[in-house]
Short mmCIF file of C-alpha atoms and ligand atoms in Angstrom, two decimals:
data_model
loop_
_atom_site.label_atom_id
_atom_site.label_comp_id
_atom_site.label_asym_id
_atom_site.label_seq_id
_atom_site.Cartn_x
_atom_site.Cartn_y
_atom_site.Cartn_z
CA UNK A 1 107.54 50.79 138.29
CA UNK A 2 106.27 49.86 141.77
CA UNK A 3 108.48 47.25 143.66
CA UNK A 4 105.79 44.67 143.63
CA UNK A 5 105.44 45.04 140.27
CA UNK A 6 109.29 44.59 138.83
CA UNK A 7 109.82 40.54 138.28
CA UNK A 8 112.42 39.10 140.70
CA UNK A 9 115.73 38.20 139.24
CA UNK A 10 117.22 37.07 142.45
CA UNK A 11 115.61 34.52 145.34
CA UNK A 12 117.07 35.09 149.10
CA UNK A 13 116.01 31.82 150.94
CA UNK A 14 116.29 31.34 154.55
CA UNK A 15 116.79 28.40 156.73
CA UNK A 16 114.61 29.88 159.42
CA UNK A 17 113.10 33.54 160.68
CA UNK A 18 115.65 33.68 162.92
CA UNK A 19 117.97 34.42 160.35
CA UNK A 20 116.20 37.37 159.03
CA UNK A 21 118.21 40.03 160.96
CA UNK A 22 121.07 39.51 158.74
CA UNK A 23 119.57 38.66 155.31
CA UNK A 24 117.86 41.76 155.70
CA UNK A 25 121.57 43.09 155.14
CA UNK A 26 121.56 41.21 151.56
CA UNK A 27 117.67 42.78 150.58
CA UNK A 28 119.46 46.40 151.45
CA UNK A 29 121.92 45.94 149.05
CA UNK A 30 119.86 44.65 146.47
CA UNK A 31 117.38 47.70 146.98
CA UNK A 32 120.54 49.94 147.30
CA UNK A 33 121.29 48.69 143.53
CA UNK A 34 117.56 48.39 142.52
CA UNK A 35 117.83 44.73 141.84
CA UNK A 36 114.41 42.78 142.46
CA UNK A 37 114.52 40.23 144.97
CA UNK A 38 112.19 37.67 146.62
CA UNK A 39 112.65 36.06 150.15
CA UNK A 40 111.55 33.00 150.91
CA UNK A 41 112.02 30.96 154.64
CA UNK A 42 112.22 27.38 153.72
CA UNK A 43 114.64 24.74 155.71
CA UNK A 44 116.50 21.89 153.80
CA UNK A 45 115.90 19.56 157.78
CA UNK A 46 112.63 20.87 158.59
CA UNK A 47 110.66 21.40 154.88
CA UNK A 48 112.56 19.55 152.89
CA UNK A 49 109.84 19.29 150.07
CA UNK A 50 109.37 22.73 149.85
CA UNK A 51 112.84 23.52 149.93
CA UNK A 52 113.20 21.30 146.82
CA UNK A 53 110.27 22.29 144.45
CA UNK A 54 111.25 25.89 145.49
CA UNK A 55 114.50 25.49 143.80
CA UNK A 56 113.32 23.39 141.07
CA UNK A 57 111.02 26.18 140.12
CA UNK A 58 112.81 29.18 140.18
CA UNK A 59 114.67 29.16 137.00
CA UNK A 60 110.98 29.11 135.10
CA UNK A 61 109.68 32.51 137.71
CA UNK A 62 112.93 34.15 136.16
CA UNK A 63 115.01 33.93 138.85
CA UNK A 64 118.52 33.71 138.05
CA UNK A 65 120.51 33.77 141.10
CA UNK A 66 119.43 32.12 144.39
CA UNK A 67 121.24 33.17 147.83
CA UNK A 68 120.55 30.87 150.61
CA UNK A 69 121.43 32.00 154.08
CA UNK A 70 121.57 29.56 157.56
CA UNK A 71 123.10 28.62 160.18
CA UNK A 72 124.33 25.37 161.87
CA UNK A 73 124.14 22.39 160.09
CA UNK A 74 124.23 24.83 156.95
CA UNK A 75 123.00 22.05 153.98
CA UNK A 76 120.60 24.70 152.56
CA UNK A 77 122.78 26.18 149.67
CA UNK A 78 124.22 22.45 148.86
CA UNK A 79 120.10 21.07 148.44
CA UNK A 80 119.07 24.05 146.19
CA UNK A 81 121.99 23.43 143.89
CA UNK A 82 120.86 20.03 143.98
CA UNK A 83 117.79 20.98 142.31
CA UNK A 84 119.18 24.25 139.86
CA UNK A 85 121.08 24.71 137.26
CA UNK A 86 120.48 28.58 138.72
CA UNK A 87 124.38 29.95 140.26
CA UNK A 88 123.92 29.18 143.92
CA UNK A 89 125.26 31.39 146.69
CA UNK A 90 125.86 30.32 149.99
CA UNK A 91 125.88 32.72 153.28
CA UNK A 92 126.96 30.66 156.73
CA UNK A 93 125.34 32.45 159.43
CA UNK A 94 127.47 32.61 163.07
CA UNK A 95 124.07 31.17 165.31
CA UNK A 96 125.09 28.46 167.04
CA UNK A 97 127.37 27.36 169.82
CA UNK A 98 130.21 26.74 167.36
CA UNK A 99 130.16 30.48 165.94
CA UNK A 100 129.78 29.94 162.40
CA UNK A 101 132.47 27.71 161.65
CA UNK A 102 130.12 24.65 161.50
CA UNK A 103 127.70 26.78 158.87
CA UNK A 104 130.94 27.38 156.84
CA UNK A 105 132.22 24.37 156.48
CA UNK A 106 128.71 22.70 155.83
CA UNK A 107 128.56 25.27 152.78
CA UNK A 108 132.16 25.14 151.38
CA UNK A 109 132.43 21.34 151.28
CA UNK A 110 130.61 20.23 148.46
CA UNK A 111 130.79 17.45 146.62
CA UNK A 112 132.25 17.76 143.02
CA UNK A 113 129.78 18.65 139.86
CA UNK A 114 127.21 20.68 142.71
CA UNK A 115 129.01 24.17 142.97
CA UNK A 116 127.79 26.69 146.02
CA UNK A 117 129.89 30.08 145.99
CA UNK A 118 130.51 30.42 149.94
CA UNK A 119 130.23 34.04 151.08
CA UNK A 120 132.09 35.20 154.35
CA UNK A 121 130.41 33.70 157.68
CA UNK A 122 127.96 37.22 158.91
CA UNK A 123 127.48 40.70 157.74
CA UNK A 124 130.45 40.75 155.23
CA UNK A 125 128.67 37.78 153.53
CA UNK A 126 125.13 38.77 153.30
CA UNK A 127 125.95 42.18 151.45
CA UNK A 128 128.86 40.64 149.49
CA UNK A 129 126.32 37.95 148.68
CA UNK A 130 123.55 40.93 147.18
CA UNK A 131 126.88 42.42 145.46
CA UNK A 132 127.80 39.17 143.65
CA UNK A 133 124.56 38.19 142.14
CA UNK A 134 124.39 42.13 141.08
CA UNK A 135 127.29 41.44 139.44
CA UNK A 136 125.94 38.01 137.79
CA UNK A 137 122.87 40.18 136.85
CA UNK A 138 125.13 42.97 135.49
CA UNK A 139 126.31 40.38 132.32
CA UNK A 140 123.23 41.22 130.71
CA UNK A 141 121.93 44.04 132.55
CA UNK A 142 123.82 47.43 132.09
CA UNK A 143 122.36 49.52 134.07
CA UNK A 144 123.03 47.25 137.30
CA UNK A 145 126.46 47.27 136.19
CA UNK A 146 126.55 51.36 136.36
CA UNK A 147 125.28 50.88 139.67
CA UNK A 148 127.66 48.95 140.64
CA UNK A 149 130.63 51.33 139.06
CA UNK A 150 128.91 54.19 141.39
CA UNK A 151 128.96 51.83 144.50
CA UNK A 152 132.84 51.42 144.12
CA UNK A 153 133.31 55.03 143.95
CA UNK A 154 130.80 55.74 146.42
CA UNK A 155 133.04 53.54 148.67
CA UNK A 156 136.24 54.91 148.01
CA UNK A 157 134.86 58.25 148.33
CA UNK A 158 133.98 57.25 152.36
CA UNK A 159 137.29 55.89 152.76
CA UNK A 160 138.77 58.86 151.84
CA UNK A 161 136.62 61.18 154.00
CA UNK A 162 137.37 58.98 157.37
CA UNK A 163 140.88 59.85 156.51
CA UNK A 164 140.15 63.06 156.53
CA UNK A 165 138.36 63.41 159.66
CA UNK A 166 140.77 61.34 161.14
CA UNK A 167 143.62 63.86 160.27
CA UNK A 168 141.23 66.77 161.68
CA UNK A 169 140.83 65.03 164.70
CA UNK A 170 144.68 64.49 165.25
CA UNK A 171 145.53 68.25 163.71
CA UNK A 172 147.74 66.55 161.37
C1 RP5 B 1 119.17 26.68 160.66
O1 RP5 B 1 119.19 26.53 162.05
C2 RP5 B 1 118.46 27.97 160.43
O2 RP5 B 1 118.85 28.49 159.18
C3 RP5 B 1 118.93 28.83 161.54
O3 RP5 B 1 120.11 29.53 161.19
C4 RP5 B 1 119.28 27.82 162.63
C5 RP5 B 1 118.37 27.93 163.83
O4 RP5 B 1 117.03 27.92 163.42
P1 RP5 B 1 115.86 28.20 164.47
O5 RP5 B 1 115.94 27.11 165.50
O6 RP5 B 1 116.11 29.56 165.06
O7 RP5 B 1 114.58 28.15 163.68
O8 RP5 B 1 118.53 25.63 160.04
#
């Protein structure tokens, strides 16, 4: 089935276009375990409205994990839970003068009752963040779950081979 054609299970939202470079990172590991995504730019400061109905419709378009990446003031992740009853997973992006540490705790803090599952700050995050809602996705979908068996080997199976380069390269 074309791409376009497969019905999106999992919504990346942005804060801003300038945080495309790395949530490009979470779409390649979605693709890499043939999960259908969406992407979406919407900013819980600057389009607050649209930010809001986006979340409050997603659940109906099938979605059934949202990932919402930003930076700064990170309150993106916190409004879309706000709004879903969807699993809501945060990515704090390192863009501004304080490094990431302002997106992080922005994300992590949230009241009780509102849950956001807080990725690592940067590239870690954004793929473990396409991993985890694979993994959400997996509960009812098998086949994303074999995927995700070969990933772990496929992983282990690189390890392994820098180890033994590494030994080449040092005639051990
Ligand atoms: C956040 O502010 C965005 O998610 C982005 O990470 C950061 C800067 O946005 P721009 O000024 O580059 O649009 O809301």
């Amino acid at each position: 089935m074309a791409k376009k054609d497969r019905k999106a299970l999992v919504a990346i939202v942005m804060g801003s276009d300038s945080d495309l470079g790395l949530m490009t990172e979470t779409a390649r590991m979605l693709e890499q375990l043939e999960v259908p995504y969406e992407m979406e730019i919407s900013s819980a400061h600057r389009s607050p409205e649209r930010t809001a109905s986006y979340a409050r419709g997603a659940a109906g378009r099938g979605i059934k994990v949202i990932i919402a990446g930003a930076g700064g003031a990170f309150h993106l992740a916190g409004v879309i839970a706000a709004e879903t009853t969807l699993p809501v997973i945060a990515v704090p992006i390192a863009n501004s003068t304080l490094g990431g540490m302002d997106a992080l705790l922005s994300a992590v803090q949230m009241p009780g009752g509102v849950p956001v599952g807080v990725m690592a700050v940067g590239k870690a995050g954004a793929v473990n963040a396409a991993i985890f809602s694979a993994q959400i996705i997996a509960t009812f979908d098998s086949s994303v779950g074999r995927r995700l068996a070969r990933h772990k080997k496929e992983m282990a199976q690189a390890v392994a081979e820098k180890s033994e380069r590494l030994k080449k390269e040092f005639h051990l």
